[in-house]
């Protein structure tokens, strides 16, 4: 039996610090956290409200031994204390990395208003930057042209470049963790971020997402994790938008990936053959099972991309 987490209800009020927040909906969730949309009253203009996101650490377990009690507190059975402890370490470290990147690159990094320990777990209050969560964008769009797909991927690459330039891997790139803005993108959820200059391997718990996590992450092969690991996830996101489905394990083995791009694919209709061919080349290279066979850095991907103006 798979247990569902009991998330907070719309219109539920929670107090973090001295501020009371009203939950207005669920923006998204993953294996470790849930992000709610919320509001709080302005202290001066009482009739006005501020709109924010509230991120709650609430790890998922199949047997439900991390759960919310009747008082709204997150509780943990002894069997999952290790998972809960590691999740708290990841949340704390991710928050630390977020604040450091925000200090040095505020225009490229999603904000962080404040963080708290409350209701048995950790919370972060995040500003609303506008734009749209990529998962919701994909679900709402009837079709997305190849040009638009490439514009989205370029925004994601630009956002990721800030991490890599600071020696940090995001390691949790997927549509639900990407905010697409008019002139850029933000990568959100830093719980899996890995500081390559100050690694903490002994306490590191990977966020594994089928369809997006690179093979070395799923195998927990620490020594193989590198910049190519994040770029694999970027290409996995691109694969989903191009094909309309998440990447499966069977498709990345052998030559199966090449079968995912028939000429009849909706994305390839009414575009030059050379553009479709270049798209397939990028995905075949970026989704290779071996890191050293992929794009190993953003400059390498940019160089490959710049070799063809037909696609980008």
mmCIF file of C-alpha atoms in Angstrom:
data_model
loop_
_atom_site.group_PDB
_atom_site.id
_atom_site.type_symbol
_atom_site.label_atom_id
_atom_site.label_comp_id
_atom_site.label_asym_id
_atom_site.label_seq_id
_atom_site.Cartn_x
_atom_site.Cartn_y
_atom_site.Cartn_z
ATOM 1 C CA UNK A 1 0.000 0.000 0.000
ATOM 2 C CA UNK A 2 1.306 3.493 -0.882
ATOM 3 C CA UNK A 3 0.429 6.190 1.611
ATOM 4 C CA UNK A 4 -0.348 9.722 0.503
ATOM 5 C CA UNK A 5 1.044 12.630 2.436
ATOM 6 C CA UNK A 6 -1.570 14.834 4.025
ATOM 7 C CA UNK A 7 -0.757 18.303 2.747
ATOM 8 C CA UNK A 8 -2.093 21.491 4.287
ATOM 9 C CA UNK A 9 -5.547 22.631 3.221
ATOM 10 C CA UNK A 10 -6.529 25.735 1.277
ATOM 11 C CA UNK A 11 -7.365 28.590 3.708
ATOM 12 C CA UNK A 12 -5.416 26.883 6.509
ATOM 13 C CA UNK A 13 -3.370 29.339 8.560
ATOM 14 C CA UNK A 14 0.129 28.695 9.884
ATOM 15 C CA UNK A 15 2.384 30.907 11.973
ATOM 16 C CA UNK A 16 6.057 31.190 11.055
ATOM 17 C CA UNK A 17 7.998 33.600 13.227
ATOM 18 C CA UNK A 18 5.669 36.497 13.945
ATOM 19 C CA UNK A 19 3.737 36.220 10.693
ATOM 20 C CA UNK A 20 0.550 34.290 9.966
ATOM 21 C CA UNK A 21 0.319 32.825 6.471
ATOM 22 C CA UNK A 22 -2.857 31.651 4.736
ATOM 23 C CA UNK A 23 -2.412 28.677 2.393
ATOM 24 C CA UNK A 24 -4.041 29.330 -0.988
ATOM 25 C CA UNK A 25 -2.982 26.222 -2.909
ATOM 26 C CA UNK A 26 -0.231 23.734 -3.740
ATOM 27 C CA UNK A 27 2.360 24.938 -6.231
ATOM 28 C CA UNK A 28 4.205 21.637 -6.462
ATOM 29 C CA UNK A 29 5.840 18.837 -4.515
ATOM 30 C CA UNK A 30 8.633 16.297 -4.703
ATOM 31 C CA UNK A 31 10.025 13.478 -2.626
ATOM 32 C CA UNK A 32 11.250 15.734 0.161
ATOM 33 C CA UNK A 33 9.155 18.908 0.191
ATOM 34 C CA UNK A 34 5.899 20.544 -0.812
ATOM 35 C CA UNK A 35 5.582 24.171 -1.948
ATOM 36 C CA UNK A 36 2.371 26.026 -1.153
ATOM 37 C CA UNK A 37 1.162 29.324 -2.515
ATOM 38 C CA UNK A 38 0.232 31.591 0.409
ATOM 39 C CA UNK A 39 -0.577 35.135 1.467
ATOM 40 C CA UNK A 40 0.026 37.294 4.512
ATOM 41 C CA UNK A 41 -1.341 40.692 5.536
ATOM 42 C CA UNK A 42 0.646 43.871 5.125
ATOM 43 C CA UNK A 43 1.362 45.413 8.544
ATOM 44 C CA UNK A 44 0.606 48.960 7.379
ATOM 45 C CA UNK A 45 -1.984 48.608 4.637
ATOM 46 C CA UNK A 46 -4.187 46.133 6.479
ATOM 47 C CA UNK A 47 -6.480 45.558 3.505
ATOM 48 C CA UNK A 48 -3.565 44.464 1.283
ATOM 49 C CA UNK A 49 -1.839 41.087 1.162
ATOM 50 C CA UNK A 50 1.550 39.795 0.067
ATOM 51 C CA UNK A 51 1.776 36.685 -2.126
ATOM 52 C CA UNK A 52 4.556 34.192 -1.396
ATOM 53 C CA UNK A 53 5.486 30.533 -1.620
ATOM 54 C CA UNK A 54 5.892 28.516 1.568
ATOM 55 C CA UNK A 55 8.110 25.451 1.256
ATOM 56 C CA UNK A 56 7.554 22.714 3.835
ATOM 57 C CA UNK A 57 9.971 19.819 4.368
ATOM 58 C CA UNK A 58 7.772 16.724 4.347
ATOM 59 C CA UNK A 59 9.610 13.598 3.076
ATOM 60 C CA UNK A 60 7.542 10.935 1.337
ATOM 61 C CA UNK A 61 7.605 7.334 2.570
ATOM 62 C CA UNK A 62 5.729 4.359 1.104
ATOM 63 C CA UNK A 63 4.590 3.177 4.520
ATOM 64 C CA UNK A 64 3.490 6.560 5.824
ATOM 65 C CA UNK A 65 5.789 6.613 8.841
ATOM 66 C CA UNK A 66 6.538 10.303 8.250
ATOM 67 C CA UNK A 67 3.122 11.883 8.627
ATOM 68 C CA UNK A 68 1.147 14.933 9.717
ATOM 69 C CA UNK A 69 -0.765 14.609 12.986
ATOM 70 C CA UNK A 70 -4.082 16.229 13.912
ATOM 71 C CA UNK A 71 -2.278 19.368 15.140
ATOM 72 C CA UNK A 72 -0.548 19.895 11.794
ATOM 73 C CA UNK A 73 2.870 18.801 13.045
ATOM 74 C CA UNK A 74 5.140 16.550 10.978
ATOM 75 C CA UNK A 75 5.918 13.382 12.944
ATOM 76 C CA UNK A 76 8.335 10.556 12.308
ATOM 77 C CA UNK A 77 8.276 6.907 13.343
ATOM 78 C CA UNK A 78 11.601 5.407 14.532
ATOM 79 C CA UNK A 79 11.987 3.433 11.278
ATOM 80 C CA UNK A 80 12.387 6.617 9.240
ATOM 81 C CA UNK A 81 14.410 8.746 11.629
ATOM 82 C CA UNK A 82 17.485 8.380 9.406
ATOM 83 C CA UNK A 83 15.598 9.625 6.349
ATOM 84 C CA UNK A 84 14.107 12.504 8.298
ATOM 85 C CA UNK A 85 17.478 13.525 9.733
ATOM 86 C CA UNK A 86 19.160 13.400 6.322
ATOM 87 C CA UNK A 87 16.302 15.402 4.795
ATOM 88 C CA UNK A 88 16.799 18.094 7.428
ATOM 89 C CA UNK A 89 20.528 18.182 6.651
ATOM 90 C CA UNK A 90 19.750 18.522 2.932
ATOM 91 C CA UNK A 91 17.186 21.259 3.562
ATOM 92 C CA UNK A 92 19.624 23.171 5.786
ATOM 93 C CA UNK A 93 22.534 22.826 3.346
ATOM 94 C CA UNK A 94 20.315 23.719 0.402
ATOM 95 C CA UNK A 95 19.094 26.820 2.203
ATOM 96 C CA UNK A 96 22.698 27.767 2.930
ATOM 97 C CA UNK A 97 23.661 27.389 -0.737
ATOM 98 C CA UNK A 98 20.581 29.352 -1.839
ATOM 99 C CA UNK A 99 21.487 32.271 0.423
ATOM 100 C CA UNK A 100 25.119 32.279 -0.684
ATOM 101 C CA UNK A 101 24.215 32.257 -4.380
ATOM 102 C CA UNK A 102 21.525 34.867 -3.769
ATOM 103 C CA UNK A 103 24.056 37.161 -2.122
ATOM 104 C CA UNK A 104 26.468 36.958 -5.053
ATOM 105 C CA UNK A 105 24.031 36.616 -7.977
ATOM 106 C CA UNK A 106 20.675 38.092 -6.922
ATOM 107 C CA UNK A 107 19.428 38.663 -10.463
ATOM 108 C CA UNK A 108 19.802 34.984 -11.420
ATOM 109 C CA UNK A 109 18.774 33.148 -8.246
ATOM 110 C CA UNK A 110 15.315 32.555 -6.775
ATOM 111 C CA UNK A 111 14.845 34.524 -3.581
ATOM 112 C CA UNK A 112 14.535 33.408 0.026
ATOM 113 C CA UNK A 113 12.706 35.684 2.463
ATOM 114 C CA UNK A 114 13.337 33.637 5.597
ATOM 115 C CA UNK A 115 13.431 30.102 6.987
ATOM 116 C CA UNK A 116 12.040 28.587 10.170
ATOM 117 C CA UNK A 117 11.879 25.464 12.285
ATOM 118 C CA UNK A 118 8.236 24.926 13.182
ATOM 119 C CA UNK A 119 5.519 22.245 13.374
ATOM 120 C CA UNK A 120 8.173 19.551 13.720
ATOM 121 C CA UNK A 121 9.931 20.382 10.454
ATOM 122 C CA UNK A 122 11.619 23.133 8.395
ATOM 123 C CA UNK A 123 10.002 25.889 6.317
ATOM 124 C CA UNK A 124 11.241 28.505 3.874
ATOM 125 C CA UNK A 125 9.232 31.523 2.740
ATOM 126 C CA UNK A 126 10.021 32.374 -0.878
ATOM 127 C CA UNK A 127 9.020 35.392 -2.969
ATOM 128 C CA UNK A 128 6.805 35.085 -6.025
ATOM 129 C CA UNK A 129 8.804 36.181 -9.075
ATOM 130 C CA UNK A 130 5.998 35.794 -11.579
ATOM 131 C CA UNK A 131 6.290 33.484 -14.536
ATOM 132 C CA UNK A 132 5.042 29.917 -14.575
ATOM 133 C CA UNK A 133 6.129 26.576 -13.191
ATOM 134 C CA UNK A 134 7.389 24.562 -16.180
ATOM 135 C CA UNK A 135 5.343 21.499 -15.217
ATOM 136 C CA UNK A 136 2.141 23.551 -15.301
ATOM 137 C CA UNK A 137 3.283 25.258 -18.505
ATOM 138 C CA UNK A 138 3.753 21.895 -20.252
ATOM 139 C CA UNK A 139 0.416 20.584 -19.018
ATOM 140 C CA UNK A 140 -1.502 23.664 -20.195
ATOM 141 C CA UNK A 141 0.166 24.047 -23.601
ATOM 142 C CA UNK A 142 -1.570 22.296 -26.482
ATOM 143 C CA UNK A 143 1.666 22.165 -28.431
ATOM 144 C CA UNK A 144 5.098 23.744 -28.106
ATOM 145 C CA UNK A 145 7.147 24.549 -31.189
ATOM 146 C CA UNK A 146 10.766 23.464 -31.446
ATOM 147 C CA UNK A 147 11.857 27.101 -31.415
ATOM 148 C CA UNK A 148 9.939 27.703 -28.197
ATOM 149 C CA UNK A 149 11.381 24.513 -26.687
ATOM 150 C CA UNK A 150 14.882 25.713 -27.481
ATOM 151 C CA UNK A 151 14.148 29.132 -25.951
ATOM 152 C CA UNK A 152 13.036 27.368 -22.747
ATOM 153 C CA UNK A 153 16.135 25.162 -22.654
ATOM 154 C CA UNK A 154 18.427 28.152 -23.194
ATOM 155 C CA UNK A 155 16.790 29.880 -20.221
ATOM 156 C CA UNK A 156 17.350 26.787 -18.077
ATOM 157 C CA UNK A 157 20.989 26.547 -19.172
ATOM 158 C CA UNK A 158 21.552 30.213 -18.287
ATOM 159 C CA UNK A 159 20.051 29.642 -14.840
ATOM 160 C CA UNK A 160 22.190 26.533 -14.323
ATOM 161 C CA UNK A 161 25.354 28.335 -15.388
ATOM 162 C CA UNK A 162 25.280 30.417 -12.193
ATOM 163 C CA UNK A 163 25.418 27.206 -10.151
ATOM 164 C CA UNK A 164 28.229 25.652 -12.148
ATOM 165 C CA UNK A 165 30.300 28.840 -12.153
ATOM 166 C CA UNK A 166 30.198 28.654 -8.348
ATOM 167 C CA UNK A 167 31.159 24.967 -8.256
ATOM 168 C CA UNK A 168 27.644 23.815 -7.337
ATOM 169 C CA UNK A 169 25.528 21.086 -8.889
ATOM 170 C CA UNK A 170 21.744 21.409 -8.621
ATOM 171 C CA UNK A 171 21.039 17.652 -8.982
ATOM 172 C CA UNK A 172 17.246 17.999 -8.987
ATOM 173 C CA UNK A 173 16.422 19.549 -12.358
ATOM 174 C CA UNK A 174 12.905 18.614 -13.493
ATOM 175 C CA UNK A 175 9.893 20.586 -14.764
ATOM 176 C CA UNK A 176 8.408 20.983 -11.270
ATOM 177 C CA UNK A 177 11.625 22.665 -10.055
ATOM 178 C CA UNK A 178 11.858 25.237 -12.861
ATOM 179 C CA UNK A 179 10.145 28.618 -13.014
ATOM 180 C CA UNK A 180 9.998 30.069 -16.529
ATOM 181 C CA UNK A 181 9.989 33.867 -16.661
ATOM 182 C CA UNK A 182 9.622 36.237 -19.595
ATOM 183 C CA UNK A 183 13.354 36.890 -19.835
ATOM 184 C CA UNK A 184 14.870 33.915 -18.039
ATOM 185 C CA UNK A 185 14.318 31.062 -15.625
ATOM 186 C CA UNK A 186 14.898 30.187 -11.979
ATOM 187 C CA UNK A 187 15.895 26.783 -10.652
ATOM 188 C CA UNK A 188 14.123 26.192 -7.350
ATOM 189 C CA UNK A 189 14.386 23.593 -4.572
ATOM 190 C CA UNK A 190 17.999 23.456 -3.403
ATOM 191 C CA UNK A 191 17.648 20.401 -1.148
ATOM 192 C CA UNK A 192 19.841 18.268 -3.410
ATOM 193 C CA UNK A 193 22.400 20.945 -4.311
ATOM 194 C CA UNK A 194 25.968 19.657 -4.091
ATOM 195 C CA UNK A 195 28.851 22.004 -3.331
ATOM 196 C CA UNK A 196 31.761 20.424 -5.194
ATOM 197 C CA UNK A 197 34.222 22.514 -3.182
ATOM 198 C CA UNK A 198 32.895 21.349 0.186
ATOM 199 C CA UNK A 199 31.187 18.028 -0.340
ATOM 200 C CA UNK A 200 29.386 16.216 2.468
ATOM 201 C CA UNK A 201 29.105 12.796 0.890
ATOM 202 C CA UNK A 202 28.605 10.911 4.144
ATOM 203 C CA UNK A 203 25.274 12.658 4.797
ATOM 204 C CA UNK A 204 24.165 13.216 1.223
ATOM 205 C CA UNK A 205 20.791 11.801 0.249
ATOM 206 C CA UNK A 206 20.063 11.950 -3.459
ATOM 207 C CA UNK A 207 16.760 13.140 -4.819
ATOM 208 C CA UNK A 208 16.064 10.452 -7.399
ATOM 209 C CA UNK A 209 13.429 11.225 -10.021
ATOM 210 C CA UNK A 210 12.806 8.586 -12.686
ATOM 211 C CA UNK A 211 12.899 10.203 -16.087
ATOM 212 C CA UNK A 212 15.217 13.032 -15.023
ATOM 213 C CA UNK A 213 17.979 11.775 -12.702
ATOM 214 C CA UNK A 214 21.185 10.681 -14.430
ATOM 215 C CA UNK A 215 22.245 7.014 -14.112
ATOM 216 C CA UNK A 216 25.129 7.881 -11.771
ATOM 217 C CA UNK A 217 22.685 9.571 -9.384
ATOM 218 C CA UNK A 218 20.306 6.633 -9.422
ATOM 219 C CA UNK A 219 23.228 4.280 -8.785
ATOM 220 C CA UNK A 220 24.585 6.640 -6.078
ATOM 221 C CA UNK A 221 27.973 6.590 -7.777
ATOM 222 C CA UNK A 222 29.468 9.671 -6.075
ATOM 223 C CA UNK A 223 32.717 9.542 -8.034
ATOM 224 C CA UNK A 224 30.939 9.895 -11.387
ATOM 225 C CA UNK A 225 28.765 12.872 -10.448
ATOM 226 C CA UNK A 226 29.858 15.992 -12.316
ATOM 227 C CA UNK A 227 28.576 18.879 -14.419
ATOM 228 C CA UNK A 228 27.405 16.376 -17.042
ATOM 229 C CA UNK A 229 24.998 15.011 -14.420
ATOM 230 C CA UNK A 230 23.002 18.245 -14.365
ATOM 231 C CA UNK A 231 23.169 18.548 -18.152
ATOM 232 C CA UNK A 232 21.678 15.063 -18.464
ATOM 233 C CA UNK A 233 18.654 16.304 -16.502
ATOM 234 C CA UNK A 234 18.369 19.396 -18.717
ATOM 235 C CA UNK A 235 18.308 17.146 -21.780
ATOM 236 C CA UNK A 236 15.751 14.882 -20.068
ATOM 237 C CA UNK A 237 13.491 17.907 -19.645
ATOM 238 C CA UNK A 238 14.017 18.774 -23.309
ATOM 239 C CA UNK A 239 13.221 15.156 -24.252
ATOM 240 C CA UNK A 240 9.889 15.334 -22.442
ATOM 241 C CA UNK A 241 8.815 18.563 -24.121
ATOM 242 C CA UNK A 242 9.912 17.344 -27.559
ATOM 243 C CA UNK A 243 8.303 13.890 -27.352
ATOM 244 C CA UNK A 244 5.427 14.606 -24.969
ATOM 245 C CA UNK A 245 6.456 11.869 -22.529
ATOM 246 C CA UNK A 246 8.935 11.325 -19.705
ATOM 247 C CA UNK A 247 12.104 9.402 -20.490
ATOM 248 C CA UNK A 248 11.926 5.736 -19.443
ATOM 249 C CA UNK A 249 14.718 3.409 -18.353
ATOM 250 C CA UNK A 250 14.302 1.220 -21.423
ATOM 251 C CA UNK A 251 14.706 4.189 -23.773
ATOM 252 C CA UNK A 252 18.172 5.171 -22.561
ATOM 253 C CA UNK A 253 19.590 1.668 -23.033
ATOM 254 C CA UNK A 254 21.209 0.568 -26.300
ATOM 255 C CA UNK A 255 19.786 2.236 -29.398
ATOM 256 C CA UNK A 256 16.257 2.559 -28.046
ATOM 257 C CA UNK A 257 16.490 6.336 -27.696
ATOM 258 C CA UNK A 258 16.712 6.810 -31.463
ATOM 259 C CA UNK A 259 13.312 5.154 -31.867
ATOM 260 C CA UNK A 260 11.690 7.970 -29.862
ATOM 261 C CA UNK A 261 11.991 10.502 -32.691
ATOM 262 C CA UNK A 262 9.876 9.384 -35.650
ATOM 263 C CA UNK A 263 9.349 11.781 -38.543
ATOM 264 C CA UNK A 264 5.681 11.936 -37.567
ATOM 265 C CA UNK A 265 6.511 13.510 -34.194
ATOM 266 C CA UNK A 266 4.319 16.576 -33.697
ATOM 267 C CA UNK A 267 7.288 18.767 -32.705
ATOM 268 C CA UNK A 268 9.072 18.016 -36.007
ATOM 269 C CA UNK A 269 6.182 18.894 -38.281
ATOM 270 C CA UNK A 270 6.694 21.873 -40.600
ATOM 271 C CA UNK A 271 10.345 22.421 -39.643
ATOM 272 C CA UNK A 272 13.517 21.814 -41.704
ATOM 273 C CA UNK A 273 14.896 18.272 -41.550
ATOM 274 C CA UNK A 274 18.268 19.686 -40.505
ATOM 275 C CA UNK A 275 16.717 21.311 -37.408
ATOM 276 C CA UNK A 276 15.028 18.066 -36.340
ATOM 277 C CA UNK A 277 18.294 16.184 -36.960
ATOM 278 C CA UNK A 278 20.253 18.627 -34.792
ATOM 279 C CA UNK A 279 17.680 18.296 -31.997
ATOM 280 C CA UNK A 280 18.019 14.507 -32.044
ATOM 281 C CA UNK A 281 21.822 14.766 -32.025
ATOM 282 C CA UNK A 282 21.735 16.959 -28.931
ATOM 283 C CA UNK A 283 19.419 14.584 -27.079
ATOM 284 C CA UNK A 284 21.354 11.461 -28.065
ATOM 285 C CA UNK A 285 24.578 12.967 -26.774
ATOM 286 C CA UNK A 286 23.112 14.652 -23.700
ATOM 287 C CA UNK A 287 21.298 11.496 -22.550
ATOM 288 C CA UNK A 288 24.203 9.078 -22.919
ATOM 289 C CA UNK A 289 24.441 6.689 -19.973
ATOM 290 C CA UNK A 290 28.139 7.534 -19.434
ATOM 291 C CA UNK A 291 28.943 11.053 -18.150
ATOM 292 C CA UNK A 292 32.138 11.437 -20.194
ATOM 293 C CA UNK A 293 30.193 10.718 -23.389
ATOM 294 C CA UNK A 294 27.727 13.563 -22.749
ATOM 295 C CA UNK A 295 28.114 17.317 -22.789
ATOM 296 C CA UNK A 296 30.555 17.682 -19.922
ATOM 297 C CA UNK A 297 30.095 21.413 -19.406
ATOM 298 C CA UNK A 298 27.802 24.271 -20.339
ATOM 299 C CA UNK A 299 30.470 25.795 -22.643
ATOM 300 C CA UNK A 300 30.640 22.481 -24.537
ATOM 301 C CA UNK A 301 26.883 22.397 -24.951
ATOM 302 C CA UNK A 302 26.924 26.050 -25.984
ATOM 303 C CA UNK A 303 29.627 25.325 -28.560
ATOM 304 C CA UNK A 304 27.600 22.438 -29.963
ATOM 305 C CA UNK A 305 24.519 24.613 -29.969
ATOM 306 C CA UNK A 306 26.288 27.489 -31.728
ATOM 307 C CA UNK A 307 27.371 25.173 -34.527
ATOM 308 C CA UNK A 308 23.853 25.288 -35.916
ATOM 309 C CA UNK A 309 21.722 28.403 -36.126
ATOM 310 C CA UNK A 310 18.991 26.236 -37.634
ATOM 311 C CA UNK A 311 17.979 24.939 -34.211
ATOM 312 C CA UNK A 312 18.891 27.685 -31.789
#
